[in-house]
Coordinates of C-alpha atoms and ligand atoms in Angstrom, one line a residue:
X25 CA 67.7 25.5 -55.6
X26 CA 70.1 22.5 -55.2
X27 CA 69.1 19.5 -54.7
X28 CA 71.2 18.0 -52.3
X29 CA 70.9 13.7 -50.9
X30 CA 69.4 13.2 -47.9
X31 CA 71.9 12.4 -44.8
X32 CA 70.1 13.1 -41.4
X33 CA 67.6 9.7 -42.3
X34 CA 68.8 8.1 -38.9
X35 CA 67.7 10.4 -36.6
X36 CA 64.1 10.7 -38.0
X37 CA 62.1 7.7 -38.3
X38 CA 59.7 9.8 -40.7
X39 CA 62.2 10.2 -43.3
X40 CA 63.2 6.6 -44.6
X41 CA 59.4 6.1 -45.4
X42 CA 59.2 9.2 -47.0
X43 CA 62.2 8.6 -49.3
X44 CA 61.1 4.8 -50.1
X45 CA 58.0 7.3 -51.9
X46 CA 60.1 9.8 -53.8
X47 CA 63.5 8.3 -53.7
X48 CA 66.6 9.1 -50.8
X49 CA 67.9 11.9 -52.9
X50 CA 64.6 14.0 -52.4
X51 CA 64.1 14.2 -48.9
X52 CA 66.6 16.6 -47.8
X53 CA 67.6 16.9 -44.0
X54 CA 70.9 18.3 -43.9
X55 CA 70.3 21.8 -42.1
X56 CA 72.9 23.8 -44.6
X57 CA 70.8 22.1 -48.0
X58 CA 67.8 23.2 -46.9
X59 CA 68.2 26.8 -45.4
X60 CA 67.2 27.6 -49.1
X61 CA 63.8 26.7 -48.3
X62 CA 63.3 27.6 -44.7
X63 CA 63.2 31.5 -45.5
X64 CA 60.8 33.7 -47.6
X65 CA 61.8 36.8 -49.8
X66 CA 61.2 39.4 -47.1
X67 CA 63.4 37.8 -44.4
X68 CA 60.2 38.4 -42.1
X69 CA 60.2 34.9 -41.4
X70 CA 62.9 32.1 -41.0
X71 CA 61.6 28.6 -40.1
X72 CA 63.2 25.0 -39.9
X73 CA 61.8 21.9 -40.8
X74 CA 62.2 18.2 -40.2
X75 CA 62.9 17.8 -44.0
X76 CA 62.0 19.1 -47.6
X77 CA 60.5 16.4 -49.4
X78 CA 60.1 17.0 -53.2
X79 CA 57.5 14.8 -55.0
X80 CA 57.6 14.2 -58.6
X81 CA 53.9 13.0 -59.0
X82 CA 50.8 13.4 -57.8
X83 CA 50.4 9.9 -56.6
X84 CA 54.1 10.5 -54.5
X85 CA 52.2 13.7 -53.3
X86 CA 49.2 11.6 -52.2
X87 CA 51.4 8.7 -50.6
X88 CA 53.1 11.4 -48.9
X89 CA 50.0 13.1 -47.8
X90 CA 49.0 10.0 -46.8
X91 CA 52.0 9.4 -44.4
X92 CA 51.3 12.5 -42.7
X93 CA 47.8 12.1 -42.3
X94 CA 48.9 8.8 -40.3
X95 CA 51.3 10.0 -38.3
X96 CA 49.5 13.6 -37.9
X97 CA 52.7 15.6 -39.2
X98 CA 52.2 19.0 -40.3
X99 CA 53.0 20.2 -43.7
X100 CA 54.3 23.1 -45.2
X101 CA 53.0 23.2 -48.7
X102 CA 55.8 25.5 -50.9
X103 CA 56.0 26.0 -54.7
X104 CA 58.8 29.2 -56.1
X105 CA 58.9 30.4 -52.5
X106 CA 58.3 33.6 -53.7
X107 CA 55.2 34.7 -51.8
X108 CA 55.3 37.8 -49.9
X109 CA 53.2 37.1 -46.8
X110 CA 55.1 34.0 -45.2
X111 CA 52.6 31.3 -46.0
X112 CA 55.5 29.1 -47.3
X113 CA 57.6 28.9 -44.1
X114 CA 58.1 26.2 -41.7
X115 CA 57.2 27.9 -38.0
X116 CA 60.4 28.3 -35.9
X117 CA 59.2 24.6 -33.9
X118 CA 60.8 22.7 -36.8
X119 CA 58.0 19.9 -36.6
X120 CA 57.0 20.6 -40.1
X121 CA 58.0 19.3 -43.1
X122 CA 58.5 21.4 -46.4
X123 CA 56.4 19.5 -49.4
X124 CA 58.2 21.5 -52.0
X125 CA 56.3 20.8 -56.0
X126 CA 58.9 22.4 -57.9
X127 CA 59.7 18.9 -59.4
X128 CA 56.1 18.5 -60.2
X129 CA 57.0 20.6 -63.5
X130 CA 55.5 19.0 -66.7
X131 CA 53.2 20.4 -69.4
X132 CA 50.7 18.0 -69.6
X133 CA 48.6 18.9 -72.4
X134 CA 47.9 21.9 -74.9
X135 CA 44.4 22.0 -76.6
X136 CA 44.0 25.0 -78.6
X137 CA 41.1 24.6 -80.4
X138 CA 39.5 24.5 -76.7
X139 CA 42.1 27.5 -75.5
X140 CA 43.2 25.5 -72.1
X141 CA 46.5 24.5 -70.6
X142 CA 46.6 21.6 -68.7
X143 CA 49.7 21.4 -66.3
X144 CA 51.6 20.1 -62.8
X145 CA 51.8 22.8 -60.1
X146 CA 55.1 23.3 -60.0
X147 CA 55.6 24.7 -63.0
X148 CA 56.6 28.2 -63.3
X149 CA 54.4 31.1 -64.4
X150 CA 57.1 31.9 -66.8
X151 CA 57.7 28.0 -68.2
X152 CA 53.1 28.5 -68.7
X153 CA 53.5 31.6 -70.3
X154 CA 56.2 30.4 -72.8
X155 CA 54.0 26.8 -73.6
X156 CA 51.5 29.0 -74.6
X157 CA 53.2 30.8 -76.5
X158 CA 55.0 28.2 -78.6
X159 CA 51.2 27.1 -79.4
X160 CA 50.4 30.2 -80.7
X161 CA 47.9 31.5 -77.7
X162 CA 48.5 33.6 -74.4
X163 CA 48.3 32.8 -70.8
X164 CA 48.0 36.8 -69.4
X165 CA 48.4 36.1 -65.4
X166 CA 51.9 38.7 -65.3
X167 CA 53.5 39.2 -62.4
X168 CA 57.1 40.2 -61.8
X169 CA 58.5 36.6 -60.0
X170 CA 57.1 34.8 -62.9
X171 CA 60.6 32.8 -63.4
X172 CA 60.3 32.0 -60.0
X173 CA 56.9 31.2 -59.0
X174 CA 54.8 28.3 -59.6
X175 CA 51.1 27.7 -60.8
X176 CA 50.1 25.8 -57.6
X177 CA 51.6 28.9 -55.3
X178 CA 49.2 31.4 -57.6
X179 CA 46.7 29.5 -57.2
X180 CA 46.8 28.7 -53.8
X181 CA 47.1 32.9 -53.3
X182 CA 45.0 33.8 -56.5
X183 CA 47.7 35.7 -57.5
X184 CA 46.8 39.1 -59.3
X185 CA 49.2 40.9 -61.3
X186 CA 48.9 43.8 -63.7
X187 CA 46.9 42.0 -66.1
X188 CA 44.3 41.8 -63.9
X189 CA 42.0 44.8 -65.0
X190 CA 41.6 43.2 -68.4
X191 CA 42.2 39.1 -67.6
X192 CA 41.0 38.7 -63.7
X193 CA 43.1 37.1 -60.8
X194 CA 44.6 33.7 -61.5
X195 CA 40.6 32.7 -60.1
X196 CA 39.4 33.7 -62.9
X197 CA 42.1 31.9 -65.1
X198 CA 41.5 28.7 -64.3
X199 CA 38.6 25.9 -65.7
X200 CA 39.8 23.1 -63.2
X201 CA 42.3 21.7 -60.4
X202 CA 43.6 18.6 -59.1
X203 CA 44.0 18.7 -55.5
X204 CA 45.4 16.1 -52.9
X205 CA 43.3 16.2 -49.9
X206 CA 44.4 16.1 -46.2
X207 CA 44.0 12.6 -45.9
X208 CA 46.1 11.4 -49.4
X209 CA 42.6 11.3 -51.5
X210 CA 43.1 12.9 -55.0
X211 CA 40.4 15.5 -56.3
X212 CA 40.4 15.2 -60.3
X213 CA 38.3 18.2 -60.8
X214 CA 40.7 18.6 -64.2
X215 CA 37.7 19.7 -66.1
X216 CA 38.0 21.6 -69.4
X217 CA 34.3 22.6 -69.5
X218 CA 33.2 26.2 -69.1
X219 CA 29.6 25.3 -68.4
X220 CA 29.5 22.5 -65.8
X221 CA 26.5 23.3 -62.9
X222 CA 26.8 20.0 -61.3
X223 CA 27.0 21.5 -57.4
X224 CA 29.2 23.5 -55.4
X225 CA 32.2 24.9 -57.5
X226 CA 34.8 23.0 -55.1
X227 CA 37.8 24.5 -57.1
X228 CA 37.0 28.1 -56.0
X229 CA 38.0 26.5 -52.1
X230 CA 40.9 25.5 -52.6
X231 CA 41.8 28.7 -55.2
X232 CA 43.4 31.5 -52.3
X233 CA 43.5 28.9 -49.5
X234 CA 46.8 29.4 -49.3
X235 CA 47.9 25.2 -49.0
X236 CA 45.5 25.2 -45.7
X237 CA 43.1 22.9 -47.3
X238 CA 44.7 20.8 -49.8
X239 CA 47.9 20.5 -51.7
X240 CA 46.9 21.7 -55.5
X241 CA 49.0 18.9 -57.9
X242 CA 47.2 20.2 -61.6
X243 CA 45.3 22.8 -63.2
X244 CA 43.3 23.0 -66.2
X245 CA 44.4 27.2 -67.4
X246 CA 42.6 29.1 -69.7
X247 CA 44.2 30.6 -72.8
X248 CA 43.6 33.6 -74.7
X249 CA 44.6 34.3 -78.7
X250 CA 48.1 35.9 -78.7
X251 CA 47.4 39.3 -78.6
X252 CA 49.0 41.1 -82.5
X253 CA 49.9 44.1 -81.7
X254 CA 51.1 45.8 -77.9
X255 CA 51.3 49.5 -77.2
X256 CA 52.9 51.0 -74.0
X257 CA 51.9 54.7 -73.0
X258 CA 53.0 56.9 -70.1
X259 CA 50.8 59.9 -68.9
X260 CA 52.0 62.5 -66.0
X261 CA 49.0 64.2 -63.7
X262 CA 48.6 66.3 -60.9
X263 CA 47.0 63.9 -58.8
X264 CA 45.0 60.6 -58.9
X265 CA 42.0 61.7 -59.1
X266 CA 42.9 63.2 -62.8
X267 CA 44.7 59.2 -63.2
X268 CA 41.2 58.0 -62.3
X269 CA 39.6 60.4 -65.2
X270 CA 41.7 58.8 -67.7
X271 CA 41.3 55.2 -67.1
X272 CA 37.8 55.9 -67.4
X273 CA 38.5 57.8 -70.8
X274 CA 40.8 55.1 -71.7
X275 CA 38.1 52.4 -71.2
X276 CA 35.4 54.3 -72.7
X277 CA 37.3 54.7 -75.5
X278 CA 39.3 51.6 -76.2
X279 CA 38.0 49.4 -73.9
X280 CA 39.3 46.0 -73.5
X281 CA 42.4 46.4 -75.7
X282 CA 43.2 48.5 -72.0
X283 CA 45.5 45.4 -70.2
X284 CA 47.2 47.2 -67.4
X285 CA 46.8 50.6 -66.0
X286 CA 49.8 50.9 -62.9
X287 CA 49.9 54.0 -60.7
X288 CA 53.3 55.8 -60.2
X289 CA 53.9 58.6 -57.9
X290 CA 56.6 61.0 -58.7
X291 CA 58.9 59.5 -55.7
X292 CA 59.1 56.2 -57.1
X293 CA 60.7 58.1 -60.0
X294 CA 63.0 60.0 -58.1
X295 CA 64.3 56.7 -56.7
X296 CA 64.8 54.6 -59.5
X297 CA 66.6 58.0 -61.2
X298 CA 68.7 57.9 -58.4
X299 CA 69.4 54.6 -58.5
X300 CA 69.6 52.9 -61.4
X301 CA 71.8 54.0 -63.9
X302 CA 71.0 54.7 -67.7
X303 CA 67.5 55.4 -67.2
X304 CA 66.5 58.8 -67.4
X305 CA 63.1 61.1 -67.1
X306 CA 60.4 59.4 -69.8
X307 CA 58.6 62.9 -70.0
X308 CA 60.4 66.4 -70.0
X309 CA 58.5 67.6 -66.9
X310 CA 58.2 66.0 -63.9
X311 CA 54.6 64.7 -62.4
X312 CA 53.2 64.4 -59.2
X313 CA 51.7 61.1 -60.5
X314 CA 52.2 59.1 -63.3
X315 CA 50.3 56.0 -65.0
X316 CA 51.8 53.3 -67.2
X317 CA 49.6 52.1 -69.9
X318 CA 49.5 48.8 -71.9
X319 CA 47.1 47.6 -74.4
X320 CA 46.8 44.8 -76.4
X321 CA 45.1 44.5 -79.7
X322 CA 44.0 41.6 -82.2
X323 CA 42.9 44.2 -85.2
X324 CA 45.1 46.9 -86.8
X325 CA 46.0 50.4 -85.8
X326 CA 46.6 49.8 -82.2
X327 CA 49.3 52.9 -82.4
X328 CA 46.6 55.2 -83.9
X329 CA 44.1 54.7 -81.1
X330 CA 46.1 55.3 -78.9
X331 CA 47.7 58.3 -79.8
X332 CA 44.0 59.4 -80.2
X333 CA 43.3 58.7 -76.7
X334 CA 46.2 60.5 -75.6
X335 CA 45.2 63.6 -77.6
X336 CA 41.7 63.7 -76.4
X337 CA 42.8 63.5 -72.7
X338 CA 45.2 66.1 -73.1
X339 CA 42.5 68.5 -74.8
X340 CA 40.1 67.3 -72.0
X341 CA 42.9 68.6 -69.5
X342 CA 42.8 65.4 -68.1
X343 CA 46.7 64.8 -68.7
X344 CA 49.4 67.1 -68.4
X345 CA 51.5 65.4 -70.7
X346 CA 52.0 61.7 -72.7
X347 CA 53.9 59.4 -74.4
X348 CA 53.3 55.9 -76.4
X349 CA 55.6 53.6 -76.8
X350 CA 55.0 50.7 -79.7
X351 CA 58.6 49.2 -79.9
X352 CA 59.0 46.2 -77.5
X353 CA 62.4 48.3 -76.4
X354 CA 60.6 51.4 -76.1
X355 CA 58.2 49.5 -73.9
X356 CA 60.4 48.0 -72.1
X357 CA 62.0 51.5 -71.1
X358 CA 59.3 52.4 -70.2
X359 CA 58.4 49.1 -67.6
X360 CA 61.7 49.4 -66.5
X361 CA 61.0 52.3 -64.3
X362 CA 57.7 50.3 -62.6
X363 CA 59.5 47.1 -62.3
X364 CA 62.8 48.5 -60.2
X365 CA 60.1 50.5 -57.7
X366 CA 60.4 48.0 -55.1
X367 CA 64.6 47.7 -55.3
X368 CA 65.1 51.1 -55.4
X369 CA 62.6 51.6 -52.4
X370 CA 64.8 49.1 -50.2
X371 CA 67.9 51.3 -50.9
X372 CA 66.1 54.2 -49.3
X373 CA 66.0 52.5 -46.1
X374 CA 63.3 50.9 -44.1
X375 CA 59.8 50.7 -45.7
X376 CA 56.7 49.6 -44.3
X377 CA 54.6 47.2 -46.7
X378 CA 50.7 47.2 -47.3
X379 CA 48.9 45.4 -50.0
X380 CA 46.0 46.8 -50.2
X381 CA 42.6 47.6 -51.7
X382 CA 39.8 50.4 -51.8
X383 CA 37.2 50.6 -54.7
X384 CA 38.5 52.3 -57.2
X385 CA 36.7 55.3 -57.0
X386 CA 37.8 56.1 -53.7
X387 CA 41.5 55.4 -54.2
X388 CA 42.4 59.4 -54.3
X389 CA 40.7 60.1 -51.1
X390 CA 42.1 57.4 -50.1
X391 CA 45.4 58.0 -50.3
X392 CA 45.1 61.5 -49.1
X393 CA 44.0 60.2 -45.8
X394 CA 47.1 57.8 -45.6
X395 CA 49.5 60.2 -46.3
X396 CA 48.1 62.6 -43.9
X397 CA 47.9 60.2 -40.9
X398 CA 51.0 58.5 -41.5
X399 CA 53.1 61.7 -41.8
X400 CA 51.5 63.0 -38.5
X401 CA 52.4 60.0 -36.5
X402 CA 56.1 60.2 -38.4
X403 CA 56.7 63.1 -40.1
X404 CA 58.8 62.9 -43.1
X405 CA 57.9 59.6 -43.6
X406 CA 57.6 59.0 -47.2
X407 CA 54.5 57.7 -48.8
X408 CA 55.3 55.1 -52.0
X409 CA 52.3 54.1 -53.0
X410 CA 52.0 52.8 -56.3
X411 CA 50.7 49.6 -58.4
X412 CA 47.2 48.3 -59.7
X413 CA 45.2 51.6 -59.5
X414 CA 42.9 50.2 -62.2
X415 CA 41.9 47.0 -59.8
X416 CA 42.0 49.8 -56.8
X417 CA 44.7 47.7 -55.3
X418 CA 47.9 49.9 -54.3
X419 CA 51.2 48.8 -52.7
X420 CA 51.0 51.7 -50.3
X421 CA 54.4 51.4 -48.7
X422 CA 55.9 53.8 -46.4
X423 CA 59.6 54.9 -46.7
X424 CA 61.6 55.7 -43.8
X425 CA 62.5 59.7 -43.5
X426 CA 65.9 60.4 -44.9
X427 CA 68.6 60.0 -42.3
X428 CA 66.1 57.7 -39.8
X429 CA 67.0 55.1 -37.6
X430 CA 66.2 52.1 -39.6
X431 CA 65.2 49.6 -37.1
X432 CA 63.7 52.2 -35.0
X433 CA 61.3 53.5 -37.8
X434 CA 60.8 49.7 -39.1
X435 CA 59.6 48.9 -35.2
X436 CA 56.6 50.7 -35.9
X437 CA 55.3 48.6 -38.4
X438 CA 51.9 47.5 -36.7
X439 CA 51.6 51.0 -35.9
X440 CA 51.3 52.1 -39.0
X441 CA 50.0 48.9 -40.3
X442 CA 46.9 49.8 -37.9
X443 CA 46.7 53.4 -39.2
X444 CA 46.7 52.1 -42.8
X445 CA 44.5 49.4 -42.2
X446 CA 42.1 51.6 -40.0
X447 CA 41.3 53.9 -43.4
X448 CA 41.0 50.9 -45.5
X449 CA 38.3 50.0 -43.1
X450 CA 36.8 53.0 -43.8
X451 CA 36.2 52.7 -47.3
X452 CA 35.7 49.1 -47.2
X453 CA 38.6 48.2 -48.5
X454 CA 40.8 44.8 -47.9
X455 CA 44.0 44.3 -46.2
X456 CA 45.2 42.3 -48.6
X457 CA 44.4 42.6 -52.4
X458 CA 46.8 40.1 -53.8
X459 CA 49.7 38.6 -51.8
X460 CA 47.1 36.6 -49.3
X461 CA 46.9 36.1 -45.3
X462 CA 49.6 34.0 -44.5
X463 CA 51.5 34.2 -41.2
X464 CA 51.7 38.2 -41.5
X465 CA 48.2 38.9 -41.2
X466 CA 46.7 36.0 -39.7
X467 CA 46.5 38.0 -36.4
X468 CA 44.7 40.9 -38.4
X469 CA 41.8 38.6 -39.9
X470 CA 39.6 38.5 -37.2
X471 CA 39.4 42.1 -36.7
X472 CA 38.6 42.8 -40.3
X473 CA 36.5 39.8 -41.5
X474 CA 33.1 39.5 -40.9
X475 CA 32.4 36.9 -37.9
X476 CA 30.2 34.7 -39.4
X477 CA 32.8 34.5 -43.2
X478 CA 35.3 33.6 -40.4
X479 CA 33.2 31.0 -38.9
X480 CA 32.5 29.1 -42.3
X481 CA 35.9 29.4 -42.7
X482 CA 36.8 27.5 -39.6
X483 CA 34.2 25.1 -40.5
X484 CA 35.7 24.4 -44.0
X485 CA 39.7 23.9 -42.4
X486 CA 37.9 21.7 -39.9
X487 CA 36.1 19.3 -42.6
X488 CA 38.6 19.3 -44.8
X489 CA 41.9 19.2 -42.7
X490 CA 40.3 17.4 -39.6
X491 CA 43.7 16.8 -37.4
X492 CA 45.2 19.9 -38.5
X493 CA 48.2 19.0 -40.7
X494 CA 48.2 21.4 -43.8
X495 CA 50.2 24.8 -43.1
X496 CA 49.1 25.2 -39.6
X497 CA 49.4 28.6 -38.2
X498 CA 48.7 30.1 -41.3
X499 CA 45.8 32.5 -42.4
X500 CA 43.0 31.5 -39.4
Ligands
FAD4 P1 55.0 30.0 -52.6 O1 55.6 31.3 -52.2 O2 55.9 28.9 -52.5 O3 53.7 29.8 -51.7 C1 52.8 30.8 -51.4 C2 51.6 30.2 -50.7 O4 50.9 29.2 -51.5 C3 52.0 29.5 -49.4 O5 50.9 29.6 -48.5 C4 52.1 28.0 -49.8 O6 51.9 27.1 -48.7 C5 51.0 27.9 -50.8 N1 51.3 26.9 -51.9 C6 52.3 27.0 -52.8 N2 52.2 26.0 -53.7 C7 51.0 25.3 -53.3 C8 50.4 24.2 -53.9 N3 50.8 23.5 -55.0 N4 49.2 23.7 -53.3 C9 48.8 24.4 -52.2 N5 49.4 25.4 -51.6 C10 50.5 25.9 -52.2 N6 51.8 38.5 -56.1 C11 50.7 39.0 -56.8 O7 49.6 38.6 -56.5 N7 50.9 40.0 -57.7 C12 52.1 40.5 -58.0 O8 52.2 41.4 -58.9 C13 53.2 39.9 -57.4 N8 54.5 40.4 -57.7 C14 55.6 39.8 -57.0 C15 56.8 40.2 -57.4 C16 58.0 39.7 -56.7 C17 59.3 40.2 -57.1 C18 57.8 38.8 -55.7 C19 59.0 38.2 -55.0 C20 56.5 38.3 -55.4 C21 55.4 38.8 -56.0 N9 54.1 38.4 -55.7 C22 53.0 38.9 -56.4 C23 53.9 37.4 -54.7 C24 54.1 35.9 -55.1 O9 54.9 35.9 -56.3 C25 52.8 35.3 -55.4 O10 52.1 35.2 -54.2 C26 52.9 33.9 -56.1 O11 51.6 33.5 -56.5 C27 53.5 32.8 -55.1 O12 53.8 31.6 -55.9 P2 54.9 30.6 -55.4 O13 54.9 29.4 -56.3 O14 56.2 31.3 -55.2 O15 54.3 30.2 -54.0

């Protein structure tokens, strides 16, 4: 994103006083400069704004805060814009202002003998990764907009990824936050300590609040020894429940060296086959599902484990055929074909999202149930559901059928969001396992959350954000 001088000061007496905090040339008005901003990866949502202001410190974050909080202007936190669930958009009133972080970017310390990160919000997942890296350790949180997105917008969604199953959600990554409250007060809960029972763990509010009860500036990361060796493995089945059988040979066997454990049905195959060129078929058979492996080791003869694994689940019958891959471009071959999934999926027309989660045990019968009740309401409708079977959350997505009406199929999305949703009900399951609330499914909360969770909720966003300002209309 370009940052472009402000020019519409004059006809909004807000802006001068927020530009004598962070300087003229980052409050941007001009409509064109900040249509960049004003519209999320989807295109679900497109908002405008009074401005974009673009702190470079915590204290111009808290001075800005500050000048809302007077003046009861609503603010739409934003880090790498890249969420999926339109928490980082203006509404369509364009009363809001955008307080973008991304210039809020700087390491701010390694300390490797206590394995933490500490660092501003707006720096990327990627720009984390790679710090830690240079130092010799590992920050696992991996998800696919990691050049993009920022540490304050994981946090504020508690991000998951495909690391999860061995690492956690970016929850469990973290030691400590700073956070600038509602009324421009700074929280320095930057604490490096592991054990600290001094009262209520106030991090773990703001953590998945989604910028509705304070504006996270820092966080204290933790970091993990850089992992020595990485092996990648493929495996075809007949269905899940034989997936399910291996990850739970897999972990009995190797057990935390297992890092991610994705689910792949054969027609997220056929897509990317059709469209991408150069890659071709990993395994000489096709599979009605697939799951991509990767483990991580710290000790010696990584590849040897798991080409025993591999062996015993084929004796066991528990895979119908499997490959490991040790090189990183063997690997990378192999993540190629998970990574395009949700490209290829747009090319085939209209598709109907859910992010969602069952307990893993029940993700077979669980998916049997979607595809049945979604193909009866539209038949050849094409279930895609693929992703974090070893967490139990799946991106269960719905393809249009081939030669469909786009618009016309996507116009029954809370339709089939309803049908979906209804089953996840039924195995106590979450409409959202990692992308958050947001504006999408703020109307869906209430029927799915427990009344009296909601009403602490309301409680908390009423303490903490008294007049309203932070990211209103968003998740309650
Ligand atoms: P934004 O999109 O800018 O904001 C997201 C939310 O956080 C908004 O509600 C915003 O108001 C709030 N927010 C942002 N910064 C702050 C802050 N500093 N303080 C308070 N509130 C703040 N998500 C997953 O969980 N797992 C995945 O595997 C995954 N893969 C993805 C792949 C792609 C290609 C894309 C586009 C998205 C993916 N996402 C995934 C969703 C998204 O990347 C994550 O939600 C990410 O954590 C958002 O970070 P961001 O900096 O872009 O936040």
């Amino acid at each position: 994103m370009s940052l472009k001088p402000v020019s519409h000061l004059a006809t909004n007496d807000l802006l001068p006083r927020f530009a004598s905090v962070v300087g003229a040339e980052h409050v941007i008005a001009d409509p064109a400069a900040m249509s960049d901003y004003l519209s999320e990866p989807r295109r679900l949502y497109h908002g405008r704004a009074r401005a974009i202001v673009l702190p470079g410190s915590t204290a111009e974050v808290a001075a800005i805060v500050a000048l809302c909080d007077e003046t009861a202007t609503k603010i739409v936190p934003q880090g790498g814009n890249t969420g999926l669930v339109g928490g980082q958009t203006p509404s369509e009133a364009g009363d809001e202002i955008v307080l973008s972080l991304i210039r809020m970017n700087r390491l701010r310390e390694i300390d490797v003998l206590s394995n933490t990160i500490i660092v501003d919000a707006g720096m990327t997942l990627k720009d984390v990764r790679t710090a830690a890296d240079v130092a010799g350790r590992y920050f696992p949180l991996a998800l696919n907009a990691a050049p993009a997105c920022t540490i304050g917008g994981n946090l504020a969604t508690n991000a998951g990824g495909s690391a999860a199953i061995a690492y956690g959600v970016a929850r469990d990554l973290v030691l400590g936050l700073e956070v600038v409250l509602a009324d421009g007060r700074v929280l320095d809960d930057l604490s490096k300590l592991k054990k600290n029972n001094t009262g209520y763990d106030l991090k773990n509010l703001f953590i998945g609040s989604e910028g509705t009860l304070g504006i996270i500036t820092g966080a204290v990361l933790k970091l993990f020894p850089k992992p020595r060796a990485t092996v990648a493995a493929l495996a075809g089945f007949r269905d899940p429940d034989q997936a399910l059988q291996f990850l739970n040979l897999a972990q009995e066997q190797v057990d935390t060296e297992l890092k991610t454990f994705e689910l792949l049905p054969r027609i997220a195959f056929d897509f990317v086959l059709k469209h991408e060129a150069g890659i071709t078929d990993p395994l000489p058979a096709p599979h009605a599902f697939y799951a991509l492996l990767e483990f991580t080791s710290q000790s010696s003869g990584l590849e040897k484990r798991v080409e025993e694994l591999l062996e015993a689940a084929r004796t066991q019958g528990i895979v119908a055929d499997a490959k490991s891959a040790a090189t990183p471009e063997a690997r990378q071959e192999l993540w190629r074909i998970r990574l395009k999934i949700p490209d290829v999926q747009a090319l085939e027309g209209g598709s109907i999202k859910h992010d969602v989660s069952v307990p893993i045990a029940a993700v077979p019968a669980f998916l049997r149930d979607v595809d049945q009740a979604v193909t009866a309401r539209i038949p050849g409708a094409r279930l895609v559901a693929f992703g974090h079977i070893g967490d139990g959350n799946i991106h269960c997505n719905v393809s249009q059928p081939v030669g469909a009406d786009k618009a016309a199929f996507l116009a029954q999305w809370g339709e089939i969001n309803q049908i979906v949703h209804g089953i996840v009900a039924k195995y106590r399951g979450s409409i959202s396992a990692e992308h958050g609330i947001g504006r999408l499914k703020r109307d869906l909360l209430p029927g799915v959350k427990d009344p009296v969770a909601l009403d602490l909720m309301r409680t908390l966003k009423a303490t903490l954000d008294p007049k309203g300002i932070l990211n209103p209309g968003k998740v309650i």
